[in-house]
Coordinates of C-alpha atoms in Angstrom, one line a residue:
M1 CA 44.5 278.4 -39.9
T2 CA 44.4 278.7 -36.1
D3 CA 45.2 275.0 -35.9
L4 CA 48.4 275.2 -38.0
L5 CA 50.6 275.9 -34.9
H6 CA 48.9 273.0 -33.1
T7 CA 49.8 270.6 -35.9
I8 CA 53.3 272.1 -36.5
P9 CA 54.3 274.2 -33.5
D10 CA 57.5 275.5 -35.1
F11 CA 56.1 276.3 -38.6
P12 CA 57.7 279.4 -40.1
T13 CA 54.6 281.6 -40.2
K14 CA 56.6 284.7 -41.1
L15 CA 56.9 283.5 -44.7
Y16 CA 53.1 283.4 -45.1
T17 CA 51.8 286.4 -43.1
H18 CA 50.0 287.7 -46.2
L19 CA 48.1 284.4 -46.5
L20 CA 47.2 283.3 -43.0
P21 CA 44.8 286.1 -42.0
S22 CA 42.6 285.5 -45.0
L23 CA 42.6 281.7 -44.5
E24 CA 41.6 282.2 -40.9
K25 CA 38.8 284.6 -41.8
H26 CA 37.3 282.1 -44.2
L27 CA 37.6 279.2 -41.6
I28 CA 40.1 277.1 -43.7
T29 CA 41.8 274.6 -41.5
T30 CA 45.1 272.7 -42.0
T31 CA 43.0 269.6 -43.0
D32 CA 41.2 271.6 -45.6
L33 CA 44.6 272.9 -47.0
L34 CA 45.9 269.3 -47.3
T35 CA 42.7 267.6 -48.6
L36 CA 41.0 270.1 -50.8
D37 CA 42.2 271.2 -54.2
A38 CA 44.4 274.3 -54.1
L39 CA 42.2 276.1 -56.6
E40 CA 39.1 275.6 -54.4
V41 CA 41.0 277.0 -51.3
A42 CA 42.3 279.9 -53.3
K43 CA 38.7 280.8 -54.5
R44 CA 37.3 280.6 -51.0
A45 CA 40.0 282.7 -49.4
H46 CA 40.4 285.1 -52.4
L47 CA 44.2 284.4 -52.6
P48 CA 46.6 283.8 -55.4
L49 CA 46.7 280.1 -56.5
L50 CA 50.5 279.8 -56.6
D51 CA 50.8 281.1 -53.0
V52 CA 48.3 278.6 -51.7
R53 CA 50.1 275.8 -53.5
R54 CA 53.4 276.9 -52.1
L55 CA 52.0 276.9 -48.5
A56 CA 50.3 273.5 -49.0
S57 CA 53.6 272.0 -50.4
H58 CA 55.5 273.4 -47.4
V59 CA 53.1 271.9 -44.9
V60 CA 53.2 268.5 -46.6
A61 CA 57.0 268.5 -46.8
I62 CA 57.4 269.2 -43.0
L63 CA 54.8 266.5 -42.1
Q64 CA 56.6 264.0 -44.4
C65 CA 59.9 264.7 -42.7
R66 CA 58.4 264.2 -39.2
L67 CA 56.8 261.0 -40.2
G68 CA 60.0 259.6 -41.6
L69 CA 58.5 259.4 -45.1
K70 CA 61.1 261.8 -46.4
T71 CA 64.8 262.1 -45.4
D72 CA 65.7 265.3 -47.3
N73 CA 65.1 268.8 -46.0
A74 CA 62.1 271.0 -46.6
P75 CA 61.7 272.9 -49.9
S76 CA 64.6 275.1 -51.0
Y77 CA 62.5 278.3 -50.6
Q78 CA 62.7 277.8 -46.8
N79 CA 65.3 279.9 -44.9
A80 CA 68.5 278.2 -44.1
G81 CA 68.0 278.8 -40.4
E82 CA 64.6 277.0 -40.4
G83 CA 65.7 273.7 -41.7
Q84 CA 64.2 270.3 -40.8
A85 CA 67.3 269.1 -38.9
G86 CA 66.3 267.7 -35.6
Y87 CA 62.9 266.4 -36.7
G88 CA 62.4 263.0 -35.2
S89 CA 61.3 260.1 -37.4
L90 CA 58.3 258.0 -36.4
R91 CA 59.2 255.2 -38.8
K92 CA 61.1 252.4 -37.0
T93 CA 62.1 248.9 -37.9
G94 CA 60.3 246.0 -36.2
K95 CA 63.3 245.4 -34.0
E96 CA 63.5 249.0 -32.9
A97 CA 59.8 249.1 -32.1
T98 CA 59.8 246.0 -30.0
T99 CA 63.0 246.7 -28.0
R100 CA 61.3 249.6 -26.3
L101 CA 58.4 247.4 -25.1
S102 CA 58.5 245.9 -21.6
L103 CA 57.4 242.2 -21.3
I104 CA 55.4 240.4 -18.6
S105 CA 56.4 236.8 -18.2
T106 CA 54.0 233.9 -17.9
L107 CA 56.6 232.2 -15.6
D108 CA 57.0 229.3 -18.1
P109 CA 60.0 229.5 -20.4
S110 CA 58.4 227.5 -23.2
I111 CA 55.2 229.6 -23.2
D112 CA 57.3 232.8 -23.1
E113 CA 59.3 231.6 -26.1
A114 CA 56.2 231.0 -28.1
L115 CA 54.9 234.5 -27.2
G116 CA 58.2 236.1 -28.2
G117 CA 59.3 236.8 -24.5
G118 CA 55.9 237.4 -22.9
I119 CA 53.0 239.8 -22.9
P120 CA 54.2 243.3 -24.2
T121 CA 53.2 246.7 -22.9
S122 CA 51.6 249.4 -25.1
C123 CA 49.5 246.8 -26.9
I124 CA 46.2 245.0 -26.6
T125 CA 46.6 241.3 -26.3
E126 CA 43.6 239.0 -26.5
I127 CA 43.3 235.5 -25.0
T128 CA 40.4 233.6 -26.5
G129 CA 39.1 230.1 -26.0
E130 CA 36.1 228.1 -25.0
S131 CA 35.1 227.6 -21.4
G132 CA 37.6 225.5 -19.5
A133 CA 40.5 226.2 -22.0
G134 CA 42.6 227.9 -19.3
K135 CA 42.0 231.6 -20.0
T136 CA 41.4 232.6 -16.4
Q137 CA 44.3 230.6 -15.1
L138 CA 46.7 232.3 -17.5
L139 CA 45.3 235.8 -16.6
L140 CA 45.6 235.1 -12.9
T141 CA 49.3 234.2 -13.3
L142 CA 49.9 237.5 -15.2
L143 CA 48.3 239.4 -12.4
L144 CA 51.0 238.1 -10.1
S145 CA 54.0 238.0 -12.4
A146 CA 53.5 241.6 -13.5
Q147 CA 54.3 242.7 -9.9
L148 CA 57.7 241.0 -10.1
P149 CA 60.8 243.1 -11.0
P150 CA 62.2 242.9 -14.5
P151 CA 62.8 240.8 -16.5
D152 CA 59.8 238.8 -15.2
G153 CA 57.5 241.7 -14.6
L154 CA 57.2 245.5 -14.3
S155 CA 57.3 246.1 -10.5
R156 CA 54.0 247.8 -10.8
P157 CA 50.4 247.1 -9.5
T158 CA 47.8 245.4 -11.6
L159 CA 44.2 246.0 -12.3
Y160 CA 41.5 243.3 -12.8
I161 CA 38.2 244.4 -14.5
S162 CA 35.5 241.7 -14.1
T163 CA 32.3 241.6 -16.2
E164 CA 31.0 238.2 -15.0
H165 CA 32.7 236.8 -11.9
P166 CA 34.5 238.5 -9.0
L167 CA 38.2 238.2 -8.6
P168 CA 39.0 234.6 -7.4
T169 CA 41.3 235.4 -4.5
V170 CA 41.4 231.8 -3.3
R171 CA 42.8 230.6 -6.5
L172 CA 45.3 233.6 -6.6
A173 CA 46.6 232.6 -3.1
Q174 CA 46.9 229.0 -4.3
I175 CA 49.0 230.0 -7.3
L176 CA 51.1 232.4 -5.1
K177 CA 51.8 229.6 -2.7
N178 CA 52.6 226.7 -5.1
H179 CA 54.4 228.3 -8.0
P180 CA 58.2 228.0 -7.3
V181 CA 59.1 231.4 -8.8
L182 CA 56.4 233.3 -6.9
S183 CA 56.8 231.5 -3.5
S184 CA 60.6 231.8 -3.4
H185 CA 61.1 235.2 -4.9
P186 CA 62.9 237.8 -2.6
S187 CA 60.2 240.4 -3.4
P188 CA 57.0 238.3 -4.0
P189 CA 53.8 239.8 -5.3
S190 CA 50.9 240.5 -3.1
L191 CA 47.2 240.4 -3.4
N192 CA 47.0 243.9 -1.9
R193 CA 48.6 245.2 -5.1
I194 CA 45.7 244.0 -7.3
L195 CA 43.0 246.5 -7.9
T196 CA 39.6 245.3 -8.9
L197 CA 36.6 246.9 -10.7
N198 CA 33.3 245.3 -11.6
T199 CA 31.2 246.2 -14.7
P200 CA 27.9 244.3 -14.6
D201 CA 26.4 245.9 -17.7
L202 CA 27.5 247.6 -20.9
E203 CA 26.6 251.1 -19.6
S204 CA 28.7 250.8 -16.5
Q205 CA 31.5 249.3 -18.6
D206 CA 31.7 252.3 -20.9
H207 CA 31.6 254.7 -18.0
I208 CA 34.4 252.9 -16.0
L209 CA 36.7 252.4 -19.0
T210 CA 36.2 256.0 -20.2
Y211 CA 36.5 257.9 -16.9
Q212 CA 37.6 255.7 -14.0
L213 CA 40.3 253.6 -15.8
P214 CA 42.5 256.6 -16.8
V215 CA 42.4 257.9 -13.3
A216 CA 43.4 254.6 -11.8
L217 CA 46.3 254.2 -14.3
A218 CA 47.7 257.6 -13.5
R219 CA 47.2 257.4 -9.7
H220 CA 48.4 253.9 -9.0
S221 CA 50.9 253.5 -11.9
V222 CA 49.2 250.3 -13.0
G223 CA 51.3 248.1 -15.3
L224 CA 48.7 245.5 -16.4
V225 CA 45.0 245.9 -17.1
I226 CA 43.0 242.7 -17.5
L227 CA 39.4 242.8 -18.8
D228 CA 37.7 239.5 -18.2
S229 CA 35.8 239.2 -20.5
I230 CA 35.4 241.7 -23.3
A231 CA 32.3 240.0 -24.8
A232 CA 30.2 239.3 -21.8
N233 CA 28.2 242.5 -21.7
Y234 CA 27.9 242.7 -25.4
R235 CA 26.5 239.2 -25.5
A236 CA 23.9 240.1 -22.8
E237 CA 22.5 242.8 -25.1
R238 CA 22.7 240.8 -28.4
S239 CA 19.0 239.9 -28.5
S240 CA 18.1 243.6 -29.1
A241 CA 20.8 244.2 -31.7
N242 CA 19.5 242.5 -34.8
T243 CA 18.7 245.5 -36.9
P244 CA 21.2 247.0 -39.3
F245 CA 21.3 250.2 -37.4
A246 CA 22.0 248.4 -34.1
L247 CA 24.8 246.4 -35.7
A248 CA 26.4 249.5 -37.1
T249 CA 26.1 251.2 -33.7
R250 CA 27.8 248.1 -32.1
S251 CA 30.6 248.2 -34.6
A252 CA 31.2 251.9 -33.8
Q253 CA 31.3 251.1 -30.1
L254 CA 33.9 248.4 -30.6
V255 CA 36.1 250.7 -32.7
R256 CA 35.8 253.4 -30.0
L257 CA 36.7 250.9 -27.3
G258 CA 39.7 249.6 -29.2
A259 CA 41.0 253.2 -29.7
L260 CA 40.5 254.0 -26.1
L261 CA 42.4 250.9 -24.8
R262 CA 45.2 251.5 -27.3
S263 CA 45.6 255.1 -26.3
L264 CA 45.7 254.3 -22.6
S265 CA 48.2 251.5 -23.0
R266 CA 50.6 253.7 -25.0
E267 CA 50.1 256.8 -22.7
H268 CA 50.8 254.8 -19.5
N269 CA 53.1 252.2 -21.0
C270 CA 51.0 249.4 -19.6
A271 CA 49.8 246.0 -21.0
V272 CA 46.1 245.5 -21.8
V273 CA 45.0 241.9 -21.8
V274 CA 41.4 241.0 -22.6
A275 CA 39.7 237.6 -22.4
N276 CA 37.3 236.7 -25.2
Q277 CA 34.7 234.0 -25.5
V278 CA 34.1 231.9 -28.6
A279 CA 31.1 230.6 -30.5
D280 CA 30.6 227.6 -32.7
R281 CA 31.3 228.0 -36.4
F282 CA 29.7 225.7 -38.9
A283 CA 31.3 224.8 -42.1
P284 CA 29.2 225.8 -45.2
V285 CA 27.1 223.0 -46.6
S286 CA 28.2 222.0 -50.1
T287 CA 25.9 221.3 -53.0
T288 CA 27.1 217.7 -52.9
S289 CA 25.9 217.2 -49.4
R290 CA 22.5 218.7 -50.2
A291 CA 22.3 216.4 -53.2
S292 CA 23.1 213.3 -51.1
A293 CA 20.4 214.3 -48.7
S294 CA 17.9 214.5 -51.5
I295 CA 18.9 211.1 -52.7
S296 CA 18.2 209.5 -49.3
V297 CA 14.8 211.2 -49.2
G298 CA 14.1 210.1 -52.7
N299 CA 14.9 206.4 -51.9
V300 CA 12.4 206.5 -49.0
F301 CA 9.5 208.2 -50.6
S302 CA 9.9 207.4 -54.3
S303 CA 11.2 204.6 -56.5
S304 CA 13.7 206.9 -58.4
P305 CA 16.4 209.0 -56.8
A306 CA 16.8 212.7 -57.6
S307 CA 18.7 213.4 -60.7
T308 CA 20.9 216.1 -59.0
A309 CA 23.1 213.6 -57.3
T310 CA 26.1 214.4 -59.4
T311 CA 26.0 218.1 -58.8
S312 CA 29.4 219.3 -57.5
A313 CA 29.9 222.2 -55.2
P314 CA 31.7 225.3 -56.5
A315 CA 35.2 226.0 -55.2
P316 CA 35.1 228.5 -52.3
S317 CA 36.3 232.0 -53.1
V318 CA 39.6 233.0 -51.4
L319 CA 38.0 236.4 -50.7
S320 CA 35.1 234.9 -48.8
L321 CA 34.9 235.2 -45.0
D322 CA 34.6 231.5 -44.6
H323 CA 38.0 231.1 -46.2
Q324 CA 39.7 234.1 -44.6
Q325 CA 38.6 233.8 -41.0
R326 CA 40.8 230.7 -40.4
F327 CA 43.8 233.0 -40.6
F328 CA 42.6 235.3 -37.8
T329 CA 40.3 233.2 -35.6
G330 CA 42.7 230.5 -34.5
W331 CA 40.5 227.6 -35.6
G332 CA 40.5 225.8 -39.0
A333 CA 44.0 226.6 -40.2
E334 CA 45.2 223.0 -39.6
P335 CA 43.9 220.4 -41.9
S336 CA 43.2 217.9 -39.1
T337 CA 40.6 220.1 -37.4
P338 CA 37.1 218.5 -37.6
S339 CA 34.3 220.7 -38.9
H340 CA 32.3 220.2 -35.7
N341 CA 35.1 221.6 -33.6
L342 CA 35.5 224.9 -35.4
K343 CA 35.2 228.0 -33.2
T344 CA 35.3 231.8 -33.8
P345 CA 36.0 234.5 -31.3
T346 CA 33.1 236.6 -30.3
L347 CA 32.6 240.2 -31.6
G348 CA 33.7 239.3 -35.1
L349 CA 36.1 240.9 -37.6
V350 CA 35.5 244.5 -36.3
W351 CA 37.1 243.6 -32.9
A352 CA 39.8 241.5 -34.5
N353 CA 41.0 244.7 -36.2
Q354 CA 41.3 246.5 -32.9
I355 CA 43.7 244.1 -31.1
T356 CA 47.4 243.7 -31.6
C357 CA 47.8 240.1 -30.7
R358 CA 45.4 237.1 -30.5
I359 CA 46.3 234.0 -28.5
A360 CA 43.9 231.0 -28.9
L361 CA 43.6 228.4 -26.2
V362 CA 42.3 225.1 -27.6
K363 CA 41.2 222.1 -25.5
E364 CA 40.3 218.5 -26.5
R365 CA 39.2 215.7 -24.3
D366 CA 41.7 212.9 -23.9
Y367 CA 39.8 209.7 -23.8
G368 CA 43.0 207.6 -23.4
S369 CA 43.6 208.6 -19.8
A370 CA 41.3 208.4 -16.8
G371 CA 41.2 210.9 -14.0
T372 CA 43.2 214.1 -13.7
G373 CA 46.8 214.3 -14.8
E374 CA 49.7 214.7 -12.5
G375 CA 49.6 218.1 -10.9
E376 CA 46.2 219.0 -12.4
V377 CA 43.8 220.8 -10.1
A378 CA 40.0 221.0 -10.0
V379 CA 38.7 224.5 -9.5
D380 CA 35.1 224.7 -8.6
D381 CA 34.7 228.4 -7.9
I382 CA 35.7 229.9 -11.3
G383 CA 33.1 230.1 -13.9
G384 CA 31.0 227.3 -12.5
A385 CA 33.3 224.3 -12.1
E386 CA 35.6 225.0 -15.1
W387 CA 37.7 221.9 -14.5
N388 CA 36.2 218.4 -13.9
S389 CA 37.6 215.0 -13.1
R390 CA 38.3 214.1 -16.7
R391 CA 41.6 214.6 -18.4
W392 CA 41.8 217.5 -20.9
R393 CA 44.6 218.3 -23.3
R394 CA 45.2 222.0 -24.0
W395 CA 47.2 223.9 -26.6
M396 CA 48.2 227.5 -26.9
R397 CA 48.7 229.0 -30.3
V398 CA 49.6 232.5 -31.4
V399 CA 47.1 233.4 -34.1
F400 CA 48.7 236.8 -35.1
A401 CA 51.2 239.1 -33.5
P402 CA 53.6 241.7 -35.0
W403 CA 56.6 240.8 -32.8
V404 CA 56.6 237.0 -33.2
K405 CA 55.8 234.4 -35.8
G406 CA 52.4 232.9 -35.5
T407 CA 51.6 229.2 -35.2
G408 CA 51.8 227.5 -38.6
E409 CA 48.9 225.8 -40.2
R410 CA 50.2 222.3 -39.4
E411 CA 51.3 223.2 -35.8
R412 CA 49.0 222.6 -32.9
G413 CA 50.9 225.0 -30.7
V414 CA 52.3 224.6 -27.2
E415 CA 50.6 222.0 -25.1
F416 CA 50.1 223.0 -21.5
E417 CA 48.3 221.9 -18.4
I418 CA 46.6 223.4 -15.4
W419 CA 48.1 222.7 -12.0
S420 CA 48.0 224.2 -8.5
G421 CA 50.6 226.8 -9.5
G422 CA 48.8 228.0 -12.6
A423 CA 49.7 227.0 -16.2
R424 CA 52.8 225.1 -17.3
V425 CA 54.0 223.3 -20.4
V426 CA 53.4 219.6 -20.5
N427 CA 56.6 217.5 -20.0
K428 CA 56.2 215.2 -23.0
A429 CA 58.9 212.8 -21.9
A430 CA 57.3 212.3 -18.5
A431 CA 53.9 212.0 -20.1
Q432 CA 55.0 209.3 -22.5
S433 CA 56.8 207.3 -19.7
Q434 CA 53.6 207.5 -17.6
K435 CA 51.5 206.2 -20.4
A436 CA 54.0 203.4 -21.0
M437 CA 53.6 202.3 -17.3

């Protein structure tokens, strides 16, 4: 029981001096005391069963009081001077938990409102979307806004970890010059306060995140960590990860990565924002579709069509992944989404369980307007000409987040556009008047 005082530093060991030496001699830990049957512990340590049960009940009672699962005091056999008064509760309401978080603004009131005020600290926020949806533009804006004093930022430096392309300093300078909040601020952000790291492969990524990132957070008091993108190095090694053992190893790596980022964000009270790529998702083929295909083949090669034309597809199970993933991927929840436009974030369900918030950026080509929209900018040095001369319409939707209501099934989200100052919400009134002209 050498770890008992590590778990509960102020535990009254004087009450159990006749038990602890024997428990320590037989290598019984606090975890064993809580998880194993009291009779088994008593046999291993050669102790009376009632005394072991009494000790285990005392430990459980103190832990319950500390976790807020129990409001009354410890068992009555504890001395009056060793009560549980003063134990803090870890259980908090949603409002109490979110008020202590600092927020980083996107510098657009409508986008901040959809996000519940901005990007919070002590959490892992993921921004996912296909190429050209605006992920990098939003991340670059956060790199600058986090340096502003509250309530827009944290007045702290930022860190950009790149896995594919170097930090686009030209675009950062353009946003800093053209955004009205950044250019006119009395204490504007600076590119000198943006730290950069490069992780070209998975091995270097693990080393940097495990050893160099904690040092950088402590030394420079970094307030925002951006990892762009989280899936690039895993995708590069996907070809050799087709065996069940390799997939299980990859899942364990993702769980360990999520635990590391969460621990660092809470310890240093910083925001961790990761960009994630997406892959095409194909709707399951129904039995009716296969029957229709067999009919067309039968009409060509035979005089009588197949008799299975009237076969109906069974209703999809609500517990199947095809049905459930529309609630956590960001695509497929709205009835109007065509099946050929379905996407799913890379790294699957394992990584989705590691993040706190997922923001999906969706883009659709607008064939009704030619050329770029007003204020839209073409950027050729980010991701291989992300923006072209055609007009795109983009929406931002909150897939899930504990501090704000997610975008509903019939809501497309907040429509935004890319301009020389970053990302901003589309002025619908101005857009409609421009189309009318």
